Amino acid sequence: MAYTSLKSAPKAFDQHKRLIVVQVAAVLAIVLLLFSRPFLSEGSNGHELVEMTGFGLVLICFLGRLWSILYVGGRKNDELIVSGPFSMTRNPLYFFSTIGVIGIGLMFGSVLAATALGLASFLVFRFTAGREAEFLAAKFGAAYTTYAERTPRFWPNPLLYRDQDHWVFSTSALRSTFWDGLYFLALFPLIETVEYFRAAGMLPTLFTVY
């Protein structure tokens, strides 16, 4: 169900800027990792397992963000969305983005990089979610308060899941999120290329990342 309100509200917080910050941070991390190597030897069973786990998380991020945007795309600041992924967490897009950033670190084969990137992403999105909560509370009043009381801010609770039989979604928002998601997936061949150059001795190794 979606709740609407004619009550005036403060200017909506632009969460897209925060996603850009996370994306830039991920690129900077990859640049730093150009001159390091993971503790687990590249090509070893352990490294491949960690790497594929990371790719799996990035894929979950990609699909989860597409699923979430089906519900909120084009209406985020106009309606209070409480169905589908938004019935389990108030911020499914941020949750799935954080999962993807952790996956990027694991694709490199580093638990430390995954932890650092995941923590940075969580802190950025936690701040953003707090700002958005203020906006939504001001705009939707008691409806948002009730929703917030039963729905976690970040970590999903699958037991709360509920949905509607029919839903209208924005194709432009879906298309935009699809291209944003490709950013995460494109890092996999990038990391594989880095590993190839390192194995060929074309990149110096300055330190080891665990």
Short mmCIF file of C-alpha atoms in Angstrom, two decimals:
data_model
loop_
_atom_site.label_atom_id
_atom_site.label_comp_id
_atom_site.label_asym_id
_atom_site.label_seq_id
_atom_site.Cartn_x
_atom_site.Cartn_y
_atom_site.Cartn_z
CA MET A 1 0.00 0.00 0.00
CA ALA A 2 1.17 3.54 -0.69
CA TYR A 3 0.26 6.52 1.45
CA THR A 4 0.16 10.06 0.08
CA SER A 5 -0.03 13.39 1.83
CA LEU A 6 -0.78 16.99 0.81
CA LYS A 7 1.17 18.34 3.79
CA SER A 8 4.12 20.51 2.83
CA ALA A 9 7.52 18.95 3.49
CA PRO A 10 11.15 20.03 3.39
CA LYS A 11 13.22 19.55 0.28
CA ALA A 12 13.92 15.89 -0.44
CA PHE A 13 17.43 14.63 0.26
CA ASP A 14 19.33 13.68 -2.90
CA GLN A 15 20.47 10.14 -2.07
CA HIS A 16 22.00 9.67 -5.54
CA LYS A 17 24.93 11.84 -4.49
CA ARG A 18 25.72 9.38 -1.70
CA LEU A 19 25.76 6.49 -4.16
CA ILE A 20 28.26 8.43 -6.26
CA VAL A 21 30.46 8.87 -3.18
CA VAL A 22 30.43 5.11 -2.58
CA GLN A 23 31.20 4.39 -6.24
CA VAL A 24 34.12 6.82 -6.25
CA ALA A 25 35.43 5.31 -3.01
CA ALA A 26 35.26 1.85 -4.59
CA VAL A 27 37.28 3.04 -7.60
CA LEU A 28 39.90 4.66 -5.34
CA ALA A 29 40.14 1.41 -3.39
CA ILE A 30 40.67 -0.54 -6.60
CA VAL A 31 43.43 1.91 -7.61
CA LEU A 32 45.19 1.33 -4.28
CA LEU A 33 44.78 -2.41 -4.71
CA LEU A 34 46.60 -2.18 -8.06
CA PHE A 35 49.85 -2.14 -6.14
CA SER A 36 49.00 -4.80 -3.58
CA ARG A 37 48.19 -8.47 -3.60
CA PRO A 38 45.75 -10.52 -1.53
CA PHE A 39 47.07 -12.78 1.21
CA LEU A 40 45.58 -15.85 -0.49
CA SER A 41 47.57 -16.68 -3.61
CA GLU A 42 45.73 -15.78 -6.80
CA GLY A 43 44.58 -18.96 -8.48
CA SER A 44 44.43 -20.92 -5.22
CA ASN A 45 41.20 -22.61 -4.17
CA GLY A 46 40.82 -20.25 -1.22
CA HIS A 47 41.26 -17.16 -3.35
CA GLU A 48 38.82 -18.40 -5.98
CA LEU A 49 36.23 -19.21 -3.31
CA VAL A 50 36.48 -15.73 -1.77
CA GLU A 51 36.43 -14.13 -5.22
CA MET A 52 33.32 -16.00 -6.36
CA THR A 53 31.60 -15.24 -3.07
CA GLY A 54 32.26 -11.58 -3.78
CA PHE A 55 30.87 -11.89 -7.29
CA GLY A 56 27.77 -13.56 -5.85
CA LEU A 57 27.24 -10.62 -3.49
CA VAL A 58 27.66 -8.15 -6.35
CA LEU A 59 25.06 -10.08 -8.35
CA ILE A 60 22.69 -10.00 -5.36
CA CYS A 61 23.29 -6.24 -5.19
CA PHE A 62 22.49 -5.85 -8.89
CA LEU A 63 19.26 -7.88 -8.75
CA GLY A 64 18.21 -6.47 -5.37
CA ARG A 65 18.51 -2.89 -6.54
CA LEU A 66 16.45 -3.67 -9.64
CA TRP A 67 13.80 -5.34 -7.46
CA SER A 68 13.69 -2.35 -5.11
CA ILE A 69 13.46 0.25 -7.87
CA LEU A 70 10.39 -1.52 -9.28
CA TYR A 71 8.56 -0.33 -6.17
CA VAL A 72 10.02 3.09 -5.52
CA GLY A 73 11.26 4.34 -8.91
CA GLY A 74 9.70 7.65 -9.88
CA ARG A 75 7.68 8.01 -6.66
CA LYS A 76 10.25 7.96 -3.84
CA ASN A 77 9.52 11.47 -2.57
CA ASP A 78 5.81 11.50 -3.44
CA GLU A 79 4.53 8.31 -1.81
CA LEU A 80 5.37 6.25 1.24
CA ILE A 81 6.25 2.83 -0.15
CA VAL A 82 5.69 0.00 2.34
CA SER A 83 5.40 -3.08 0.11
CA GLY A 84 7.85 -5.63 -1.32
CA PRO A 85 11.46 -5.05 -0.20
CA PHE A 86 10.32 -1.90 1.62
CA SER A 87 8.19 -4.02 3.93
CA MET A 88 11.35 -5.72 5.26
CA THR A 89 13.63 -2.67 5.51
CA ARG A 90 13.11 1.04 5.05
CA ASN A 91 16.24 1.28 2.89
CA PRO A 92 16.58 -1.78 0.62
CA LEU A 93 18.52 0.16 -2.04
CA TYR A 94 21.15 1.12 0.52
CA PHE A 95 21.25 -2.38 1.95
CA PHE A 96 21.84 -4.00 -1.45
CA SER A 97 24.40 -1.34 -2.39
CA THR A 98 26.37 -2.11 0.78
CA ILE A 99 26.22 -5.83 -0.04
CA GLY A 100 27.66 -5.00 -3.48
CA VAL A 101 30.50 -2.91 -2.05
CA ILE A 102 31.45 -5.76 0.30
CA GLY A 103 31.40 -8.05 -2.73
CA ILE A 104 33.86 -5.77 -4.54
CA GLY A 105 36.37 -6.21 -1.71
CA LEU A 106 35.91 -9.97 -1.75
CA MET A 107 36.33 -10.13 -5.52
CA PHE A 108 39.82 -8.82 -4.95
CA GLY A 109 40.30 -11.70 -2.52
CA SER A 110 40.65 -9.54 0.58
CA VAL A 111 38.47 -9.82 3.66
CA LEU A 112 40.09 -6.64 5.01
CA ALA A 113 39.20 -4.65 1.89
CA ALA A 114 35.65 -6.03 1.99
CA THR A 115 35.27 -5.06 5.65
CA ALA A 116 36.67 -1.55 5.13
CA LEU A 117 34.54 -0.86 2.05
CA GLY A 118 31.44 -2.34 3.68
CA LEU A 119 31.88 -0.26 6.84
CA ALA A 120 32.44 2.94 4.85
CA SER A 121 29.35 2.23 2.76
CA PHE A 122 27.25 1.44 5.85
CA LEU A 123 28.26 4.69 7.55
CA VAL A 124 27.54 6.80 4.45
CA PHE A 125 24.14 5.22 3.89
CA ARG A 126 23.27 5.31 7.60
CA PHE A 127 23.78 9.07 7.55
CA THR A 128 21.76 9.38 4.34
CA ALA A 129 18.96 7.20 5.72
CA GLY A 130 18.75 9.41 8.79
CA ARG A 131 18.35 12.53 6.67
CA GLU A 132 15.71 10.84 4.52
CA ALA A 133 13.84 9.67 7.62
CA GLU A 134 13.53 13.30 8.75
CA PHE A 135 12.11 14.28 5.36
CA LEU A 136 9.63 11.39 5.26
CA ALA A 137 8.50 11.94 8.85
CA ALA A 138 7.84 15.60 8.10
CA LYS A 139 5.92 14.81 4.95
CA PHE A 140 3.89 11.73 5.92
CA GLY A 141 3.55 12.25 9.66
CA ALA A 142 1.83 9.45 11.57
CA ALA A 143 1.83 7.11 8.56
CA TYR A 144 5.63 7.16 8.43
CA THR A 145 5.95 6.91 12.22
CA THR A 146 3.85 3.74 12.21
CA TYR A 147 5.86 2.32 9.31
CA ALA A 148 9.19 3.16 10.97
CA GLU A 149 8.16 1.57 14.25
CA ARG A 150 7.55 -1.82 12.62
CA THR A 151 10.24 -1.78 9.90
CA PRO A 152 14.03 -1.90 10.45
CA ARG A 153 16.02 1.04 9.11
CA PHE A 154 18.70 -1.03 7.39
CA TRP A 155 18.90 -4.79 8.07
CA PRO A 156 15.95 -6.61 6.43
CA ASN A 157 13.57 -8.79 8.40
CA PRO A 158 12.11 -11.34 5.92
CA LEU A 159 9.35 -12.22 8.40
CA LEU A 160 7.80 -8.80 7.77
CA TYR A 161 7.50 -9.29 4.01
CA ARG A 162 4.21 -8.38 2.38
CA ASP A 163 3.27 -7.37 -1.13
CA GLN A 164 0.53 -6.23 -3.47
CA ASP A 165 -1.05 -8.11 -6.38
CA HIS A 166 -0.41 -5.27 -8.84
CA TRP A 167 2.20 -2.54 -9.06
CA VAL A 168 3.02 0.17 -11.62
CA PHE A 169 6.72 0.89 -12.06
CA SER A 170 8.85 3.48 -13.83
CA THR A 171 10.73 2.11 -16.85
CA SER A 172 13.11 5.08 -16.86
CA ALA A 173 14.03 4.51 -13.19
CA LEU A 174 14.49 0.80 -13.87
CA ARG A 175 16.73 1.55 -16.83
CA SER A 176 18.82 4.02 -14.82
CA THR A 177 19.27 1.54 -11.97
CA PHE A 178 20.22 -1.17 -14.45
CA TRP A 179 23.09 0.96 -15.76
CA ASP A 180 24.13 1.90 -12.23
CA GLY A 181 24.23 -1.80 -11.37
CA LEU A 182 26.47 -2.55 -14.33
CA TYR A 183 29.05 -0.36 -12.63
CA PHE A 184 29.37 -2.98 -9.89
CA LEU A 185 29.45 -5.90 -12.33
CA ALA A 186 32.06 -4.20 -14.53
CA LEU A 187 34.54 -4.27 -11.65
CA PHE A 188 34.83 -8.05 -11.91
CA PRO A 189 36.60 -8.11 -15.31
CA LEU A 190 38.62 -5.08 -14.15
CA ILE A 191 39.90 -6.98 -11.13
CA GLU A 192 40.61 -10.05 -13.27
CA THR A 193 42.65 -7.86 -15.63
CA VAL A 194 44.64 -6.47 -12.71
CA GLU A 195 45.37 -10.01 -11.53
CA TYR A 196 46.56 -10.95 -15.02
CA PHE A 197 48.96 -7.98 -15.21
CA ARG A 198 50.24 -8.70 -11.71
CA ALA A 199 50.88 -12.36 -12.54
CA ALA A 200 52.72 -11.25 -15.68
CA GLY A 201 54.98 -9.00 -13.60
CA MET A 202 53.62 -5.84 -15.19
CA LEU A 203 52.41 -4.35 -11.89
CA PRO A 204 54.62 -3.86 -8.81
CA THR A 205 53.48 -5.36 -5.52
CA LEU A 206 54.09 -2.91 -2.68
CA PHE A 207 52.13 -4.58 0.13
CA THR A 208 49.84 -7.48 1.02
CA VAL A 209 46.17 -7.02 1.90
CA TYR A 210 44.62 -9.70 4.10
#
